[in-house]
Amino acid sequence: MKISTFVAISMFALSFPACHSFSSCATRHVPAPRGVVLRSAAVDESSSSPSSSSSSSSSSSSTALTTTTSSIYADPSRYLSSHPSNNVPPHIAALVGRGLHVRPDHPIGIVRAKIQEYFANLDDGVTYRIYDAEDPIVTTTQCFDDLRIPPDHPGRSPSDTYYVTDTTLLRTHTSAHQSEHLRSGDADAFLCAGDVYRRDEIDSSHYPAFHQLEGVKLFPVEQMRGAEGLRGDEWTDSSECKAIAADLKSTLEGLMDHLFGETEKRWSEDYFPFTTPSYELEIKYEGRWLEVLGCGVIHEEVLDMSSRGDRRGWAFGLGLERLAMILFEIPDIRLFWTDDARFVGQFKEGKIRKFVPYSKYPPVYKDIAFWIPENYIENDFYEMARGIAGDIIERMEMIDEFTNAKKGKTSKCYRITYRSMDRSLTNEEVDALQDELRVKVENLGVEVR
Ligand code: PHE
């Protein structure tokens, strides 16, 4: 899935949006570990329980914990508004506020705690303040403008982003909180974890909700004296900027060793509007290089806009699902959202152990083909199907596409894999769902064949 890493258009070069248009996918997408059974994780909407963010397991001496109650976030009505720009479907609103990252015995929470533990024990004399319960609704200013993401950037488009109103949205990355924490001046270093949302296809490694952890560190003014007032290339060429980049890299290499043991790593340059220079880190896992994070030296304009123009520092962002899928050998990203005891019962606070797959029920496959209009948005189709069938859709893939020159029309054919995690589906019930989809999909301007 990796395309070029030097794409000037890239906002979240790692992973956004939907991997197709930008460079790499580290902060969200995950290959299935080898030899494991793929299955879907049903999201039980009735169990969107409030999370207990107070249960954070990081209580080390050199981290300061900041949580607010996140239970108010588990209220779908917060995300469903009658605003004309609102494009949050109920099945997404039902995911918000689950707080997987603060559950001490959930793989996402276990990985988060392990990362915090690493930073708590670093001997860099820095206290990393912990934020893990910020409001997942942020403004376009927080998510984009404060980070120099241009107004016409495709990542802002409603085909990629869930808008609550025209100016508020479900955060697409935890970087959306960088500027407010910098501006508040509460901490010179912090870690910020949370659930993030991006409209996308759904399969074993893509899910429209996932988790990120952001890290930021500002350096003492005295250490940066030599570069005072430098901007642009003069700044990035300075030994001070290089020292920050070196510190960033060694800190993150140490983090990978903490998580995975000694692993092979490699760095490449990347592009984010909010850091320069920017890098991506890959680790070697089972013979393959996997991108695990994006990072860089914070752009001076981002610091200026946060009233911290007198300071310099680094930032990184990583995807917790990807790390957890590798560490626990969890084959399907949807499993993280299940409340099935066969899944959640396998994990204990502080322990990394291999997931043992449990039996799966048989799939039912259905194809649907239609002529698409010019303004066809694939994510709208994926989302419509999920709105009808929910999480018993395990996978949707486009299996055929052709253009009829005479008609000047393009046809797409999708195969939908239906599978329940807790029972066998009957052909009749799946037919009924598929029939409903065939009718409703015409609202997208397509012509079913
Ligand atoms: N926000 C970026 C993403 O979602 C990751 C990132 C964070 C990159 C901080 C640089 C600095 O892909």
PDB file of C-alpha atoms in Angstrom, residues 213-392:
ATOM      1  CA  LEU A 213      -0.683   8.178  20.722  1.00  0.00           C
ATOM      2  CA  GLU A 214       1.011  11.506  20.212  1.00  0.00           C
ATOM      3  CA  GLY A 215       4.239  12.593  21.891  1.00  0.00           C
ATOM      4  CA  VAL A 216       5.662  16.102  22.110  1.00  0.00           C
ATOM      5  CA  LYS A 217       8.845  17.377  23.733  1.00  0.00           C
ATOM      6  CA  LEU A 218      10.116  20.957  23.890  1.00  0.00           C
ATOM      7  CA  PHE A 219      13.770  21.580  24.554  1.00  0.00           C
ATOM      8  CA  PRO A 220      15.169  23.974  27.175  1.00  0.00           C
ATOM      9  CA  VAL A 221      15.708  27.488  25.800  1.00  0.00           C
ATOM     10  CA  GLU A 222      19.365  27.434  26.948  1.00  0.00           C
ATOM     11  CA  GLN A 223      20.082  24.441  24.716  1.00  0.00           C
ATOM     12  CA  MET A 224      18.691  26.271  21.703  1.00  0.00           C
ATOM     13  CA  ARG A 225      20.478  29.626  22.170  1.00  0.00           C
ATOM     14  CA  GLY A 226      22.745  29.039  19.166  1.00  0.00           C
ATOM     15  CA  ALA A 227      19.724  28.879  16.858  1.00  0.00           C
ATOM     16  CA  GLU A 228      17.788  31.807  18.304  1.00  0.00           C
ATOM     17  CA  GLY A 229      15.778  33.622  15.663  1.00  0.00           C
ATOM     18  CA  LEU A 230      16.691  31.186  12.896  1.00  0.00           C
ATOM     19  CA  ARG A 231      13.904  30.266  10.494  1.00  0.00           C
ATOM     20  CA  GLY A 232      13.410  28.104   7.444  1.00  0.00           C
ATOM     21  CA  ASP A 233      16.461  26.379   6.027  1.00  0.00           C
ATOM     22  CA  GLU A 234      18.764  28.251   8.372  1.00  0.00           C
ATOM     23  CA  TRP A 235      16.965  26.645  11.263  1.00  0.00           C
ATOM     24  CA  THR A 236      16.717  23.155   9.776  1.00  0.00           C
ATOM     25  CA  ASP A 237      20.427  23.279   8.872  1.00  0.00           C
ATOM     26  CA  SER A 238      21.424  24.305  12.388  1.00  0.00           C
ATOM     27  CA  SER A 239      23.151  21.944  14.782  1.00  0.00           C
ATOM     28  CA  GLU A 240      20.327  22.620  17.264  1.00  0.00           C
ATOM     29  CA  CYS A 241      17.681  21.321  14.850  1.00  0.00           C
ATOM     30  CA  LYS A 242      19.853  18.321  14.100  1.00  0.00           C
ATOM     31  CA  ALA A 243      20.265  17.659  17.815  1.00  0.00           C
ATOM     32  CA  ILE A 244      16.473  17.619  18.231  1.00  0.00           C
ATOM     33  CA  ALA A 245      16.085  15.200  15.323  1.00  0.00           C
ATOM     34  CA  ALA A 246      18.790  12.964  16.771  1.00  0.00           C
ATOM     35  CA  ASP A 247      17.126  12.970  20.184  1.00  0.00           C
ATOM     36  CA  LEU A 248      13.779  12.176  18.566  1.00  0.00           C
ATOM     37  CA  LYS A 249      15.203   9.250  16.657  1.00  0.00           C
ATOM     38  CA  SER A 250      17.071   7.728  19.554  1.00  0.00           C
ATOM     39  CA  THR A 251      14.064   8.148  21.841  1.00  0.00           C
ATOM     40  CA  LEU A 252      11.794   6.352  19.383  1.00  0.00           C
ATOM     41  CA  GLU A 253      14.307   3.628  18.636  1.00  0.00           C
ATOM     42  CA  GLY A 254      14.441   2.991  22.372  1.00  0.00           C
ATOM     43  CA  LEU A 255      10.663   2.839  22.453  1.00  0.00           C
ATOM     44  CA  MET A 256      10.625   0.165  19.752  1.00  0.00           C
ATOM     45  CA  ASP A 257      13.179  -1.903  21.626  1.00  0.00           C
ATOM     46  CA  HIS A 258      11.076  -1.521  24.762  1.00  0.00           C
ATOM     47  CA  LEU A 259       8.022  -2.833  22.919  1.00  0.00           C
ATOM     48  CA  PHE A 260       9.497  -5.434  20.601  1.00  0.00           C
ATOM     49  CA  GLY A 261      12.898  -6.288  22.042  1.00  0.00           C
ATOM     50  CA  GLU A 262      15.899  -5.566  19.843  1.00  0.00           C
ATOM     51  CA  THR A 263      14.467  -5.051  16.355  1.00  0.00           C
ATOM     52  CA  GLU A 264      15.898  -3.936  13.056  1.00  0.00           C
ATOM     53  CA  LYS A 265      14.776  -0.407  12.231  1.00  0.00           C
ATOM     54  CA  ARG A 266      15.113   2.020   9.403  1.00  0.00           C
ATOM     55  CA  TRP A 267      14.314   5.686   8.958  1.00  0.00           C
ATOM     56  CA  SER A 268      13.138   7.494   5.887  1.00  0.00           C
ATOM     57  CA  GLU A 269      12.204  11.067   5.224  1.00  0.00           C
ATOM     58  CA  ASP A 270       8.541  11.892   5.157  1.00  0.00           C
ATOM     59  CA  TYR A 271       6.315  14.900   4.837  1.00  0.00           C
ATOM     60  CA  PHE A 272       3.879  16.429   7.311  1.00  0.00           C
ATOM     61  CA  PRO A 273       2.859  20.089   7.166  1.00  0.00           C
ATOM     62  CA  PHE A 274       3.382  20.405  10.934  1.00  0.00           C
ATOM     63  CA  THR A 275       6.917  19.039  11.222  1.00  0.00           C
ATOM     64  CA  THR A 276      10.097  19.690   9.313  1.00  0.00           C
ATOM     65  CA  PRO A 277      12.187  17.726   8.813  1.00  0.00           C
ATOM     66  CA  SER A 278       9.797  14.772   9.028  1.00  0.00           C
ATOM     67  CA  TYR A 279      10.545  11.082   9.239  1.00  0.00           C
ATOM     68  CA  GLU A 280       8.916   7.720   9.290  1.00  0.00           C
ATOM     69  CA  LEU A 281      10.196   4.743  11.217  1.00  0.00           C
ATOM     70  CA  GLU A 282       9.874   1.183  10.032  1.00  0.00           C
ATOM     71  CA  ILE A 283      10.669  -1.964  11.938  1.00  0.00           C
ATOM     72  CA  LYS A 284      11.371  -5.400  10.564  1.00  0.00           C
ATOM     73  CA  TYR A 285       8.677  -7.827  11.574  1.00  0.00           C
ATOM     74  CA  GLU A 286       8.682 -11.393  10.309  1.00  0.00           C
ATOM     75  CA  GLY A 287      10.968 -10.463   7.459  1.00  0.00           C
ATOM     76  CA  ARG A 288       8.906  -7.475   6.306  1.00  0.00           C
ATOM     77  CA  TRP A 289       9.402  -3.762   6.861  1.00  0.00           C
ATOM     78  CA  LEU A 290       6.418  -2.169   8.584  1.00  0.00           C
ATOM     79  CA  GLU A 291       5.894   1.537   9.121  1.00  0.00           C
ATOM     80  CA  VAL A 292       5.141   2.173  12.751  1.00  0.00           C
ATOM     81  CA  LEU A 293       5.158   5.905  13.223  1.00  0.00           C
ATOM     82  CA  GLY A 294       5.547   9.382  11.806  1.00  0.00           C
ATOM     83  CA  CYS A 295       7.460  12.160  13.485  1.00  0.00           C
ATOM     84  CA  GLY A 296       9.568  15.256  13.055  1.00  0.00           C
ATOM     85  CA  VAL A 297      10.867  18.533  14.385  1.00  0.00           C
ATOM     86  CA  ILE A 298       7.853  20.746  15.109  1.00  0.00           C
ATOM     87  CA  HIS A 299       7.400  23.383  12.428  1.00  0.00           C
ATOM     88  CA  GLU A 300       8.247  26.869  13.714  1.00  0.00           C
ATOM     89  CA  GLU A 301       4.915  28.232  12.464  1.00  0.00           C
ATOM     90  CA  VAL A 302       3.029  25.646  14.519  1.00  0.00           C
ATOM     91  CA  LEU A 303       4.939  26.821  17.573  1.00  0.00           C
ATOM     92  CA  ASP A 304       4.308  30.469  16.648  1.00  0.00           C
ATOM     93  CA  MET A 305       0.576  29.834  16.310  1.00  0.00           C
ATOM     94  CA  SER A 306       0.587  28.202  19.756  1.00  0.00           C
ATOM     95  CA  SER A 307       2.383  31.218  21.277  1.00  0.00           C
ATOM     96  CA  ARG A 308       5.469  29.071  21.844  1.00  0.00           C
ATOM     97  CA  GLY A 309       7.572  30.614  19.094  1.00  0.00           C
ATOM     98  CA  ASP A 310      10.422  30.944  21.577  1.00  0.00           C
ATOM     99  CA  ARG A 311      10.712  27.178  21.870  1.00  0.00           C
ATOM    100  CA  ARG A 312      11.801  24.229  19.710  1.00  0.00           C
ATOM    101  CA  GLY A 313      10.930  20.591  19.918  1.00  0.00           C
ATOM    102  CA  TRP A 314       9.830  17.333  18.373  1.00  0.00           C
ATOM    103  CA  ALA A 315       6.570  15.447  17.900  1.00  0.00           C
ATOM    104  CA  PHE A 316       5.586  11.935  16.902  1.00  0.00           C
ATOM    105  CA  GLY A 317       2.363  10.039  16.350  1.00  0.00           C
ATOM    106  CA  LEU A 318       1.824   6.313  16.270  1.00  0.00           C
ATOM    107  CA  GLY A 319      -1.089   3.980  15.717  1.00  0.00           C
ATOM    108  CA  LEU A 320      -1.873   1.765  18.696  1.00  0.00           C
ATOM    109  CA  GLU A 321      -3.813  -0.859  16.698  1.00  0.00           C
ATOM    110  CA  ARG A 322      -0.876  -1.577  14.456  1.00  0.00           C
ATOM    111  CA  LEU A 323       1.465  -2.082  17.408  1.00  0.00           C
ATOM    112  CA  ALA A 324      -1.100  -4.163  19.298  1.00  0.00           C
ATOM    113  CA  MET A 325      -1.841  -6.366  16.280  1.00  0.00           C
ATOM    114  CA  ILE A 326       1.837  -7.150  15.932  1.00  0.00           C
ATOM    115  CA  LEU A 327       2.554  -7.621  19.641  1.00  0.00           C
ATOM    116  CA  PHE A 328      -0.516  -9.745  20.399  1.00  0.00           C
ATOM    117  CA  GLU A 329      -0.812 -11.340  16.924  1.00  0.00           C
ATOM    118  CA  ILE A 330      -4.363 -10.085  16.613  1.00  0.00           C
ATOM    119  CA  PRO A 331      -5.404 -10.825  13.028  1.00  0.00           C
ATOM    120  CA  ASP A 332      -8.334  -8.489  12.571  1.00  0.00           C
ATOM    121  CA  ILE A 333      -8.636  -4.846  13.591  1.00  0.00           C
ATOM    122  CA  ARG A 334     -12.353  -5.262  14.318  1.00  0.00           C
ATOM    123  CA  LEU A 335     -11.613  -7.616  17.182  1.00  0.00           C
ATOM    124  CA  PHE A 336     -10.520  -4.672  19.317  1.00  0.00           C
ATOM    125  CA  TRP A 337     -14.113  -3.481  19.457  1.00  0.00           C
ATOM    126  CA  THR A 338     -15.734  -6.703  20.543  1.00  0.00           C
ATOM    127  CA  ASP A 339     -16.980  -7.374  24.060  1.00  0.00           C
ATOM    128  CA  ASP A 340     -16.918 -11.126  23.407  1.00  0.00           C
ATOM    129  CA  ALA A 341     -15.433 -12.810  26.482  1.00  0.00           C
ATOM    130  CA  ARG A 342     -13.449 -15.116  24.201  1.00  0.00           C
ATOM    131  CA  PHE A 343     -11.520 -12.035  23.143  1.00  0.00           C
ATOM    132  CA  VAL A 344     -11.435  -9.721  26.145  1.00  0.00           C
ATOM    133  CA  GLY A 345     -10.899 -12.613  28.552  1.00  0.00           C
ATOM    134  CA  GLN A 346      -7.521 -13.339  26.982  1.00  0.00           C
ATOM    135  CA  PHE A 347      -5.729 -10.187  28.136  1.00  0.00           C
ATOM    136  CA  LYS A 348      -4.335  -9.004  31.459  1.00  0.00           C
ATOM    137  CA  GLU A 349      -2.956  -5.662  32.572  1.00  0.00           C
ATOM    138  CA  GLY A 350       0.748  -5.318  31.794  1.00  0.00           C
ATOM    139  CA  LYS A 351       0.976  -8.638  29.930  1.00  0.00           C
ATOM    140  CA  ILE A 352       1.720  -9.106  26.263  1.00  0.00           C
ATOM    141  CA  ARG A 353       0.592 -12.543  25.182  1.00  0.00           C
ATOM    142  CA  LYS A 354      -0.332 -14.061  21.847  1.00  0.00           C
ATOM    143  CA  PHE A 355      -3.988 -14.026  20.973  1.00  0.00           C
ATOM    144  CA  VAL A 356      -5.523 -17.474  20.524  1.00  0.00           C
ATOM    145  CA  PRO A 357      -8.051 -17.334  17.657  1.00  0.00           C
ATOM    146  CA  TYR A 358     -11.417 -18.869  18.346  1.00  0.00           C
ATOM    147  CA  SER A 359     -13.671 -20.641  15.930  1.00  0.00           C
ATOM    148  CA  LYS A 360     -15.533 -18.725  13.299  1.00  0.00           C
ATOM    149  CA  TYR A 361     -18.848 -19.171  11.596  1.00  0.00           C
ATOM    150  CA  PRO A 362     -19.064 -19.592   7.831  1.00  0.00           C
ATOM    151  CA  PRO A 363     -19.154 -16.556   5.543  1.00  0.00           C
ATOM    152  CA  VAL A 364     -21.875 -15.696   3.034  1.00  0.00           C
ATOM    153  CA  TYR A 365     -20.685 -13.898  -0.104  1.00  0.00           C
ATOM    154  CA  LYS A 366     -22.828 -11.523  -2.150  1.00  0.00           C
ATOM    155  CA  ASP A 367     -21.872  -9.425  -5.147  1.00  0.00           C
ATOM    156  CA  ILE A 368     -23.362  -6.160  -6.232  1.00  0.00           C
ATOM    157  CA  ALA A 369     -22.555  -4.316  -9.473  1.00  0.00           C
ATOM    158  CA  PHE A 370     -23.600  -0.868 -10.614  1.00  0.00           C
ATOM    159  CA  TRP A 371     -22.827   1.945 -13.024  1.00  0.00           C
ATOM    160  CA  ILE A 372     -21.333   4.837 -11.105  1.00  0.00           C
ATOM    161  CA  PRO A 373     -22.051   8.528 -11.553  1.00  0.00           C
ATOM    162  CA  GLU A 374     -19.218  10.982 -12.060  1.00  0.00           C
ATOM    163  CA  ASN A 375     -19.224  12.186  -8.471  1.00  0.00           C
ATOM    164  CA  TYR A 376     -19.276   8.687  -6.974  1.00  0.00           C
ATOM    165  CA  ILE A 377     -17.649   8.419  -3.539  1.00  0.00           C
ATOM    166  CA  GLU A 378     -16.686   4.902  -2.600  1.00  0.00           C
ATOM    167  CA  ASN A 379     -16.710   5.593   1.136  1.00  0.00           C
ATOM    168  CA  ASP A 380     -20.367   6.577   0.911  1.00  0.00           C
ATOM    169  CA  PHE A 381     -21.146   3.138  -0.467  1.00  0.00           C
ATOM    170  CA  TYR A 382     -19.115   1.341   2.205  1.00  0.00           C
ATOM    171  CA  GLU A 383     -20.811   3.333   4.883  1.00  0.00           C
ATOM    172  CA  MET A 384     -24.273   2.774   3.499  1.00  0.00           C
ATOM    173  CA  ALA A 385     -23.696  -0.990   3.552  1.00  0.00           C
ATOM    174  CA  ARG A 386     -22.518  -0.821   7.144  1.00  0.00           C
ATOM    175  CA  GLY A 387     -25.479   1.293   8.063  1.00  0.00           C
ATOM    176  CA  ILE A 388     -27.729  -1.501   6.792  1.00  0.00           C
ATOM    177  CA  ALA A 389     -25.871  -4.623   7.898  1.00  0.00           C
ATOM    178  CA  GLY A 390     -23.588  -3.372  10.673  1.00  0.00           C
ATOM    179  CA  ASP A 391     -20.597  -5.425  11.653  1.00  0.00           C
ATOM    180  CA  ILE A 392     -21.753  -8.656  10.091  1.00  0.00           C
TER     181      ILE A 392
END
